[in-house]
mmCIF file of C-alpha atoms and ligand atoms in Angstrom:
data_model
loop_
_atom_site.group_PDB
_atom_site.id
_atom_site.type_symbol
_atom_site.label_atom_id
_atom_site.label_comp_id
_atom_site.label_asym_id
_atom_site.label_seq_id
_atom_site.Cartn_x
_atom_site.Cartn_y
_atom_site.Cartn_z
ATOM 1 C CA UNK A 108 1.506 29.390 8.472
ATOM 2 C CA UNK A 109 3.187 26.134 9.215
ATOM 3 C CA UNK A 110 3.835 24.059 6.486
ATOM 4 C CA UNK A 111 2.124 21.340 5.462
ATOM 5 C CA UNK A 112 3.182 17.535 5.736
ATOM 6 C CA UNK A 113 4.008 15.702 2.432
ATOM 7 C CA UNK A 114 2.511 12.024 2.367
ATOM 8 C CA UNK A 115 3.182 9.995 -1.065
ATOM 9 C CA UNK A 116 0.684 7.297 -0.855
ATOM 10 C CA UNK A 117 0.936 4.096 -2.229
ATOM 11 C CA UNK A 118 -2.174 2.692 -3.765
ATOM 12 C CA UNK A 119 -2.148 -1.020 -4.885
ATOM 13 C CA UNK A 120 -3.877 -4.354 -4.562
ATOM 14 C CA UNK A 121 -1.789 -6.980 -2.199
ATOM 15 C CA UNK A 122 1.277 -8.359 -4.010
ATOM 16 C CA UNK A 123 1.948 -6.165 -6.225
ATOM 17 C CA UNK A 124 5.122 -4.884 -5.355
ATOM 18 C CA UNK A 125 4.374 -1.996 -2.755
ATOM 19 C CA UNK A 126 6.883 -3.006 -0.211
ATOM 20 C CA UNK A 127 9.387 -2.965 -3.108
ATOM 21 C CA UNK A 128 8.500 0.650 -4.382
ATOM 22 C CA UNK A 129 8.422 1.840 -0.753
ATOM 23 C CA UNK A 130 11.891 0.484 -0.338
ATOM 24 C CA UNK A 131 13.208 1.806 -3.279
ATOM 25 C CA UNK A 132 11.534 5.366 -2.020
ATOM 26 C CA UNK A 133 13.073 4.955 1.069
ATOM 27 C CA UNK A 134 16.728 5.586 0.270
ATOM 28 C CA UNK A 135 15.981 9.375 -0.727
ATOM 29 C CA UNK A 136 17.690 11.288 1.998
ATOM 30 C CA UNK A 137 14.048 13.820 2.098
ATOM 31 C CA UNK A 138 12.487 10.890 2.721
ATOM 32 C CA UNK A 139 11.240 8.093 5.623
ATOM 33 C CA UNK A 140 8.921 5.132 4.912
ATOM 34 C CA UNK A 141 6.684 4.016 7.633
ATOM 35 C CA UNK A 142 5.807 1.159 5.631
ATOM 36 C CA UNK A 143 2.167 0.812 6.094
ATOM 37 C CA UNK A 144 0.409 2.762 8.464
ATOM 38 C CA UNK A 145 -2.995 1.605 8.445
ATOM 39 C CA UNK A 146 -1.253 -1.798 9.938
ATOM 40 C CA UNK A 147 0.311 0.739 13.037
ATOM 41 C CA UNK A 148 -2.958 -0.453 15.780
ATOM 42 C CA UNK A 149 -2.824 -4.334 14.788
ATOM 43 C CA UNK A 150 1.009 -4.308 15.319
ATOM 44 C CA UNK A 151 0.378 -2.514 18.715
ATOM 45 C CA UNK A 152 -2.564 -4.564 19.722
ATOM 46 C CA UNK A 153 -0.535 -7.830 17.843
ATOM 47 C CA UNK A 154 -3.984 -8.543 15.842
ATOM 48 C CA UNK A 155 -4.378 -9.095 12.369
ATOM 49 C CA UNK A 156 -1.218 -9.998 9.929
ATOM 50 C CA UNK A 157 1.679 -9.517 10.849
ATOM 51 C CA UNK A 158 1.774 -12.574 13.339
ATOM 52 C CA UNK A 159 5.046 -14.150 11.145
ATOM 53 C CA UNK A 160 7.426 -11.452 12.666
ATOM 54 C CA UNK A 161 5.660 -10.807 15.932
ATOM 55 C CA UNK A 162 3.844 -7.869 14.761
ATOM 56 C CA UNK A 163 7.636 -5.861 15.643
ATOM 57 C CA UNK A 164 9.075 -3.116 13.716
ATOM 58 C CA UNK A 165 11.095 -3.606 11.085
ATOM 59 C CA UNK A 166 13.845 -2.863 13.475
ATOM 60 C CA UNK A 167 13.089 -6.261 15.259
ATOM 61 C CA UNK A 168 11.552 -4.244 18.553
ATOM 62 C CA UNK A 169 7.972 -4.118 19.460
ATOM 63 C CA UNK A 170 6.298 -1.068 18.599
ATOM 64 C CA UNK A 171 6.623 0.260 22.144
ATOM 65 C CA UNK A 172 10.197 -0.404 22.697
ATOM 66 C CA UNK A 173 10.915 1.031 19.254
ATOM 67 C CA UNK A 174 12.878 4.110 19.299
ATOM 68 C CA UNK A 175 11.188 5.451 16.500
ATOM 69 C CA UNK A 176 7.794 4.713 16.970
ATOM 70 C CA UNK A 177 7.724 5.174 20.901
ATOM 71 C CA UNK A 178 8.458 8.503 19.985
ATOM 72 C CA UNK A 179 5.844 9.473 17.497
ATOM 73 C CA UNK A 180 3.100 7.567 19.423
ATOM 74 C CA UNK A 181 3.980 9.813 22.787
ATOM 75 C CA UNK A 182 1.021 11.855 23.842
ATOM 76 C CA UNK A 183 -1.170 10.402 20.398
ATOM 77 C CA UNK A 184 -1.494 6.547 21.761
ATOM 78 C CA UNK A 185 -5.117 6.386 23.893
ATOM 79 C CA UNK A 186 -7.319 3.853 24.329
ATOM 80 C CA UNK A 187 -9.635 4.489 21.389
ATOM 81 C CA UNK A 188 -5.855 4.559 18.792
ATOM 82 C CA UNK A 189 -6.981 3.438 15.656
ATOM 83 C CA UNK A 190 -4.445 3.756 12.355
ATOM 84 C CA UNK A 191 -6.997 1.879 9.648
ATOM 85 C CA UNK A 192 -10.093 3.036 8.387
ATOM 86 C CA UNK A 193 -13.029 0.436 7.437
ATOM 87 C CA UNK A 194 -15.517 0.174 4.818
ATOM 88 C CA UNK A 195 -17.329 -3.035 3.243
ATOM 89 C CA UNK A 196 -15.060 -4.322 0.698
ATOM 90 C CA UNK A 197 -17.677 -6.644 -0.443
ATOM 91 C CA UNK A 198 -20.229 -3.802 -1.206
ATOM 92 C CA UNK A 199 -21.445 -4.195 -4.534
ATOM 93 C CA UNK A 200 -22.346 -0.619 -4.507
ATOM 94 C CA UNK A 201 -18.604 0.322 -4.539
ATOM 95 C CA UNK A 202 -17.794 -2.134 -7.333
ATOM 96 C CA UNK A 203 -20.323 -0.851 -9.257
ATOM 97 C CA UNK A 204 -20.761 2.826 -8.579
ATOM 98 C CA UNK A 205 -16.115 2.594 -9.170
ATOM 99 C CA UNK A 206 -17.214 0.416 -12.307
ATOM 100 C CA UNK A 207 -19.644 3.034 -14.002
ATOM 101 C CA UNK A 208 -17.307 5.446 -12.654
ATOM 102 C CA UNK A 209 -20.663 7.628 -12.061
ATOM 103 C CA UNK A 210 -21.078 9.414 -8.400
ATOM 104 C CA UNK A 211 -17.898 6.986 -7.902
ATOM 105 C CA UNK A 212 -15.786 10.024 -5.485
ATOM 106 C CA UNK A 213 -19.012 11.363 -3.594
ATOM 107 C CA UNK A 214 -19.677 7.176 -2.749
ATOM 108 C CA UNK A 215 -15.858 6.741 -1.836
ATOM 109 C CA UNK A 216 -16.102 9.828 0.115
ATOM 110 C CA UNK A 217 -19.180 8.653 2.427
ATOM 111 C CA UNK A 218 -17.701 5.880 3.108
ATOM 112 C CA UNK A 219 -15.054 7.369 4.875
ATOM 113 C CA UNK A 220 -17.418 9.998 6.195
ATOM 114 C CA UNK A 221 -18.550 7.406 9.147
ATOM 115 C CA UNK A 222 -18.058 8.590 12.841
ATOM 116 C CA UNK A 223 -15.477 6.086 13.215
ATOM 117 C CA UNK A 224 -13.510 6.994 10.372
ATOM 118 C CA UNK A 225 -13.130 10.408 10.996
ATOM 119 C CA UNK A 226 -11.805 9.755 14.612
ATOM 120 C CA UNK A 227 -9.331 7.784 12.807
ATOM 121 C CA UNK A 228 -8.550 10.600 10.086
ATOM 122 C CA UNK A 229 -7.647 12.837 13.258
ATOM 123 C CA UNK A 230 -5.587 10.372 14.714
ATOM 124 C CA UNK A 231 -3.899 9.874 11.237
ATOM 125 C CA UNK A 232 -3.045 13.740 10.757
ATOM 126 C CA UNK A 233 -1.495 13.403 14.490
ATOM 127 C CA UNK A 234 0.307 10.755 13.602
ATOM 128 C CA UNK A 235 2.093 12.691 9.892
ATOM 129 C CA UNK A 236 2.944 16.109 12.011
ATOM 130 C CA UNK A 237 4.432 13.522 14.743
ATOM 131 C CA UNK A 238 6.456 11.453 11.621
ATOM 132 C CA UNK A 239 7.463 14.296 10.311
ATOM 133 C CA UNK A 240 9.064 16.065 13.611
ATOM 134 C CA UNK A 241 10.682 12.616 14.816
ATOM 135 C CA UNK A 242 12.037 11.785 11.730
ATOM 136 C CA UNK A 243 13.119 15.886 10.270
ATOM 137 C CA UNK A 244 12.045 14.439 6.911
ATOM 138 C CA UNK A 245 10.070 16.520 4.346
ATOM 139 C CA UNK A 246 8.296 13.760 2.630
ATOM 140 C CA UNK A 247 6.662 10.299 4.635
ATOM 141 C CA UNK A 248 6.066 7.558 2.158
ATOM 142 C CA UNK A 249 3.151 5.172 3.146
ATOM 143 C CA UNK A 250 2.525 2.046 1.828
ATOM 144 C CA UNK A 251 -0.473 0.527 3.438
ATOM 145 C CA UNK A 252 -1.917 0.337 -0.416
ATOM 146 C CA UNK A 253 -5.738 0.913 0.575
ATOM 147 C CA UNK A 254 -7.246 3.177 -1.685
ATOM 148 C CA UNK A 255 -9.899 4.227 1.140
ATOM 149 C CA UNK A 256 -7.343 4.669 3.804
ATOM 150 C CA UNK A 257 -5.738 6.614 0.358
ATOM 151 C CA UNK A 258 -8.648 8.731 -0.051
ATOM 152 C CA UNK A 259 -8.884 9.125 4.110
ATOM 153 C CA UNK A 260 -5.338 11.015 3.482
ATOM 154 C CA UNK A 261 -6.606 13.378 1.449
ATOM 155 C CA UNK A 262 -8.820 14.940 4.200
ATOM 156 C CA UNK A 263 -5.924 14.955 6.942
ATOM 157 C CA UNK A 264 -5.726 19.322 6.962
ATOM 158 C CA UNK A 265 -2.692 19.014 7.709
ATOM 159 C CA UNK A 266 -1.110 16.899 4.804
ATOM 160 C CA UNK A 267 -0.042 17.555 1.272
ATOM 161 C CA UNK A 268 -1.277 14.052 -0.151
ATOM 162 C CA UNK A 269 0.203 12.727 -3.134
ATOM 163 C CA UNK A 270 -0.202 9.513 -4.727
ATOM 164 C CA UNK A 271 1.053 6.589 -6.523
ATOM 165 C CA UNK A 272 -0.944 4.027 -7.998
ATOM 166 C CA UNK A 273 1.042 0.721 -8.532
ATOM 167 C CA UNK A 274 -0.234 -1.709 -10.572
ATOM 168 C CA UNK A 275 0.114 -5.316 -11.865
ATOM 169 C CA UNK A 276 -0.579 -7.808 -14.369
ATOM 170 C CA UNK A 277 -3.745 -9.333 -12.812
ATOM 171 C CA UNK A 278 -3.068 -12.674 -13.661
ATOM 172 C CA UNK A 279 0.878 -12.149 -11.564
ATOM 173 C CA UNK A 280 -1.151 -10.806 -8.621
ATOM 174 C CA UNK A 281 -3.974 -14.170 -8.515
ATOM 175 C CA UNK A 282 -1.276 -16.472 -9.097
ATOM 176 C CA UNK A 283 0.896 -14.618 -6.010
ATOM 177 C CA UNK A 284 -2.058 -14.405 -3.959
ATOM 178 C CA UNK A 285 -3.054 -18.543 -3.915
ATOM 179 C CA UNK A 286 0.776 -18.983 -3.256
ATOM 180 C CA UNK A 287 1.030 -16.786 -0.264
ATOM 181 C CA UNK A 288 -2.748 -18.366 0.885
ATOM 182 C CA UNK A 289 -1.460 -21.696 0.096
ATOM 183 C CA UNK A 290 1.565 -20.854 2.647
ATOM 184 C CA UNK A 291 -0.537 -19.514 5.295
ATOM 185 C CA UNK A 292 -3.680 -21.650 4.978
ATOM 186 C CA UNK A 293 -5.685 -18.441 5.101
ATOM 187 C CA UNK A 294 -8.271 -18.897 2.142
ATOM 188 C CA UNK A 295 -9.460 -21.325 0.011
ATOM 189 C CA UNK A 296 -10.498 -19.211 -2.792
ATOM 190 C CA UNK A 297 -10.057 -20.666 -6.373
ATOM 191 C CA UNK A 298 -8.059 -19.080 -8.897
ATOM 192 C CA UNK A 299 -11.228 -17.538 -11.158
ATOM 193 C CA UNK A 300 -12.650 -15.803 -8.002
ATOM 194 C CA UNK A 301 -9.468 -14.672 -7.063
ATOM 195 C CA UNK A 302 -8.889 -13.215 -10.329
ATOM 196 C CA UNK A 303 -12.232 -11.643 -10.776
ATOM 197 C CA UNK A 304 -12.240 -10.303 -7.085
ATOM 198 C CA UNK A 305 -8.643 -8.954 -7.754
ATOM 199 C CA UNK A 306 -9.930 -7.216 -11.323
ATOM 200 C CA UNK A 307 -12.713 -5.422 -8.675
ATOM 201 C CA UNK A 308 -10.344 -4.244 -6.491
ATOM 202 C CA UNK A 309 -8.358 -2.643 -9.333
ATOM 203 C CA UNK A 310 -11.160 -0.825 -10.411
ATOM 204 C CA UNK A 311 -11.528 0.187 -6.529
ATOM 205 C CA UNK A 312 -7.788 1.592 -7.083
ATOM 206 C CA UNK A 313 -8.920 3.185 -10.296
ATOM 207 C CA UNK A 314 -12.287 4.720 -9.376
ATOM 208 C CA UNK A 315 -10.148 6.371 -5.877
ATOM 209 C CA UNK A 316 -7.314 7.761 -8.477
ATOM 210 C CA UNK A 317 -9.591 9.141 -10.616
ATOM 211 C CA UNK A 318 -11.233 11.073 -7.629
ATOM 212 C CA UNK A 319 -7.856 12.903 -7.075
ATOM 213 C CA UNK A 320 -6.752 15.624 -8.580
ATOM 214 C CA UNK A 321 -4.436 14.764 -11.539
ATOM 215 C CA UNK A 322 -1.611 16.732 -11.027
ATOM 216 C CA UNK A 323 -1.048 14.599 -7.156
ATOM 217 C CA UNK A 324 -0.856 11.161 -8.868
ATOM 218 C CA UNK A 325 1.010 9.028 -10.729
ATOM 219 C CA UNK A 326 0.835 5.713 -11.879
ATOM 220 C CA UNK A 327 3.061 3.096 -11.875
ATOM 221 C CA UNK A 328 3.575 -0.586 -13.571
ATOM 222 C CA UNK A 329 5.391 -2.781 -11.520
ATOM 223 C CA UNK A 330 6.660 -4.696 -14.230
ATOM 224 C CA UNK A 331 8.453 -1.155 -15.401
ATOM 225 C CA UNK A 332 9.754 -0.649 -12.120
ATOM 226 C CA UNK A 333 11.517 -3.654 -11.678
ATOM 227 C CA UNK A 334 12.905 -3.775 -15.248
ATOM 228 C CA UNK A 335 13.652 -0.093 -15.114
ATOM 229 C CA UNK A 336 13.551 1.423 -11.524
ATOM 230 C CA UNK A 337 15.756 4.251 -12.148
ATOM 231 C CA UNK A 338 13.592 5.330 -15.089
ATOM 232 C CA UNK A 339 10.162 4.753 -12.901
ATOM 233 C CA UNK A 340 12.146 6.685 -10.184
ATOM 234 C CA UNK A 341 13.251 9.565 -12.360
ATOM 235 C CA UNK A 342 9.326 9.588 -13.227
ATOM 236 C CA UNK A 343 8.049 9.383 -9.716
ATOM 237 C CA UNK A 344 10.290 12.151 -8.321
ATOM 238 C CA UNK A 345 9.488 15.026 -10.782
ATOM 239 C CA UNK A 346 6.131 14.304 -10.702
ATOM 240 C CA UNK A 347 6.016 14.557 -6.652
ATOM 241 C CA UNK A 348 8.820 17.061 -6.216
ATOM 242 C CA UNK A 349 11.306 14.749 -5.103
ATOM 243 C CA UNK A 350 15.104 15.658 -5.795
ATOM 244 C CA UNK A 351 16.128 12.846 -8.027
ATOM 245 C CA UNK A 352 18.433 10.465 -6.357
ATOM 246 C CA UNK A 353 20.181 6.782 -7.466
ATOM 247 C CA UNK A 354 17.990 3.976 -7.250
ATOM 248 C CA UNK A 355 19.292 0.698 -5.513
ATOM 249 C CA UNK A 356 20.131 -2.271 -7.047
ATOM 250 C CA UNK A 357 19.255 -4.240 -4.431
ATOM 251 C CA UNK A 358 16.027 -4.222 -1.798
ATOM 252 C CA UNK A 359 17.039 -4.035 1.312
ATOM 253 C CA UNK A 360 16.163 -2.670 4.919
ATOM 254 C CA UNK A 361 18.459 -0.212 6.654
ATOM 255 C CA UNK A 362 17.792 1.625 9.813
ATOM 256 C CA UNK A 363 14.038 1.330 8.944
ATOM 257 C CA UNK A 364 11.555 1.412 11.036
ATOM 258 C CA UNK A 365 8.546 0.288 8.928
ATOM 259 C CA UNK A 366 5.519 -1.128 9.874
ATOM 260 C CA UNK A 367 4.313 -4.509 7.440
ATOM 261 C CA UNK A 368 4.810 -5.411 4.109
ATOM 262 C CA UNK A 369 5.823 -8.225 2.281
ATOM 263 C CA UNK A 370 7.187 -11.303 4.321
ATOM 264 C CA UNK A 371 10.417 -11.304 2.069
ATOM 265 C CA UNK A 372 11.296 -7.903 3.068
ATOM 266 C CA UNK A 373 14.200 -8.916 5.376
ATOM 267 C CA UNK A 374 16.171 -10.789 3.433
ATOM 268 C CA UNK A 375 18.669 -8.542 0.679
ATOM 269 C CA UNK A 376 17.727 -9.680 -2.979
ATOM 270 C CA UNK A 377 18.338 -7.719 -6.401
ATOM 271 C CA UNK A 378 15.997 -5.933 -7.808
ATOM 272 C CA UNK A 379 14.556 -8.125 -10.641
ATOM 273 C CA UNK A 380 10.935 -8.915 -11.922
ATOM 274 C CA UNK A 381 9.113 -11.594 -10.208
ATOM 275 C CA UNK A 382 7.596 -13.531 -13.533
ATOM 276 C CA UNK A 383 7.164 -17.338 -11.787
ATOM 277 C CA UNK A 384 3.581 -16.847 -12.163
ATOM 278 C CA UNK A 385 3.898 -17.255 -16.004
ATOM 279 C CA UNK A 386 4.340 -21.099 -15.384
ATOM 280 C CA UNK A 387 1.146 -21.590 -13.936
ATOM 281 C CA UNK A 388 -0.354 -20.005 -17.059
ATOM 282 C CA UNK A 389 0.515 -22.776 -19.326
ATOM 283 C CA UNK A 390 -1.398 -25.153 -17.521
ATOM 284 C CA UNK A 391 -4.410 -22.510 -17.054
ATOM 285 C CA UNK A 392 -5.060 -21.190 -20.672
ATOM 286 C CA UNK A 393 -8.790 -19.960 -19.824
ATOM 287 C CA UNK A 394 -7.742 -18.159 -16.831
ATOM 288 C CA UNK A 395 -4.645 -16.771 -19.076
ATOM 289 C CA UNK A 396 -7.124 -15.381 -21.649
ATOM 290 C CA UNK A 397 -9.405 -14.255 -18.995
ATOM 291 C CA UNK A 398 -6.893 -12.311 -17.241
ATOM 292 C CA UNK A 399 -5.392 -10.567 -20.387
ATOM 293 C CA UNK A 400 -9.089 -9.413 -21.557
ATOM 294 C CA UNK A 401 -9.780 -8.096 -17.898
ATOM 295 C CA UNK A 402 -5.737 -6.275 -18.019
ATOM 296 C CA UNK A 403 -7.212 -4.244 -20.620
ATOM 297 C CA UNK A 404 -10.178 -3.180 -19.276
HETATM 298 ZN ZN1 ZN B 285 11.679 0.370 14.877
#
């Protein structure tokens, strides 16, 4: 029997530090990071985000003209090529059913289960063995943070899925959010829905963890990793069978070819906690309260 692909998932919300654990993930020598998958079709079809660098590799080439990538995509890219799986976000069913945490796996599991979704599961599992070969690596880290498109991995036959779940201090993730929204112009939310809607999607995250079995996940504070990474690391590689290896200092791209991720990925900074979002707390002592009370829950 051949053996199996390794995926280590990352499951997070946006801004929580995923391109920075995927970085840090990619300087094992087992491993390579695609950076996030799911975004693979809008960077071919240049739709979607991604429109600040071009929708190119992190290599600076378009998909196509990527050495990497042209490569895996060879005899997988069609016209029906999709890398992302859907499902309505704004169902309250979801929220609820990953709330209660009742029937919460057999409701994240149909709503992957669509026609459409499963095409794209198949085209996923092509896309790991095809990784895999191109690169000679044992283990493909995947960032793309979806907890559905998570959940979608787990029903690729050919993958050994494994997951991490990174989290965040809600109140760092709303105030990062209406700063990068602010930049792009891309939604006017207000900071108590953007809180509230980012508590939901945590519970999302939790609800598709807790559907997994236990001994294929690990979670992970972001606030730990940046204070600590070489601790988180150490943690993170015995739990996924990883050979332990030196965390950087510093995040910074190197021969990668990785698809999205955080718009500050190209430039080289140290490794350091991002706490400017404690500023805006001052000023915002409800939302500061409200946040800490949904943190705990
Ligand atoms: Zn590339």
């Amino acid at each position: 029997m051949q053996d199996k692909v390794t995926v280590i998932y990352i499951i997070s919300d946006r801004r929580s530090g995923s391109t920075l654990l995927e970085n840090i993930l990619s300087k094992s020598m087992q491993t390579v990071s695609v950076g996030e998958l799911a975004m693979l079709k809008g960077h071919i079809a240049k739709e979607g985000p991604g429109e600040i660098w071009n929708w190119a590799c992190s290599c600076g080439k378009p998909v196509f003209e990527c050495e990497f990538w042209s490569k895996a995509l060879s005899g997988i890219y069609n016209d029906s090529f999709e890398t992302k799986i859907t499902w309505p976000y704004k169902s309250s069913k979801v929220l609820l059913s990953s709330l209660s945490g009742l029937n919460a796996k057999s409701t994240l599991l149909k709503l992957i289960s669509t026609k459409k979704n499963k095409e794209t599961i198949k085209i996923l599992n092509m896309l790991y063995k095809a990784i895999a070969n191109v690169s000679g690596k044992k283990f493909i880290v995947d960032s793309s943070k979806d907890p559905l498109q998570g959940l979608a991995v787990t029903q690729c036959p050919d993958v050994d899925a494994k997951f991490i779940w990174l989290s965040r201090d809600l109140r760092a993730i709303t105030f990062s959010k209406l700063k990068r929204w602010k930049v792009n112009k891309r939604s006017d939310k207000k900071p108590l829905e953007t809180l509230t809607d980012s508590f939901f999607f945590k519970k999302v995250c939790a609800a598709a963890i807790n559907s997994i079995n236990k001994s294929n996940t690990i979670k992970v504070d972001y606030e730990a990793l940046a204070a600590n990474p070489q601790a988180e690391l150490d943690k993170v590689c015995s739990k996924l069978g990883l050979e332990k290896f030196t965390a950087p200092a510093f995040m910074e791209l190197s021969n990668d070819h990785t698809i999205a991720g955080t718009p500050g990925r190209f430039e080289r900074k140290p490794i350091a906690a991002d706490n400017s979002w404690k500023d805006f707390y001052q000023e915002h002592t409800m939302l500061n309260t409200l946040g800490k009370v949904l943190n705990s829950l």
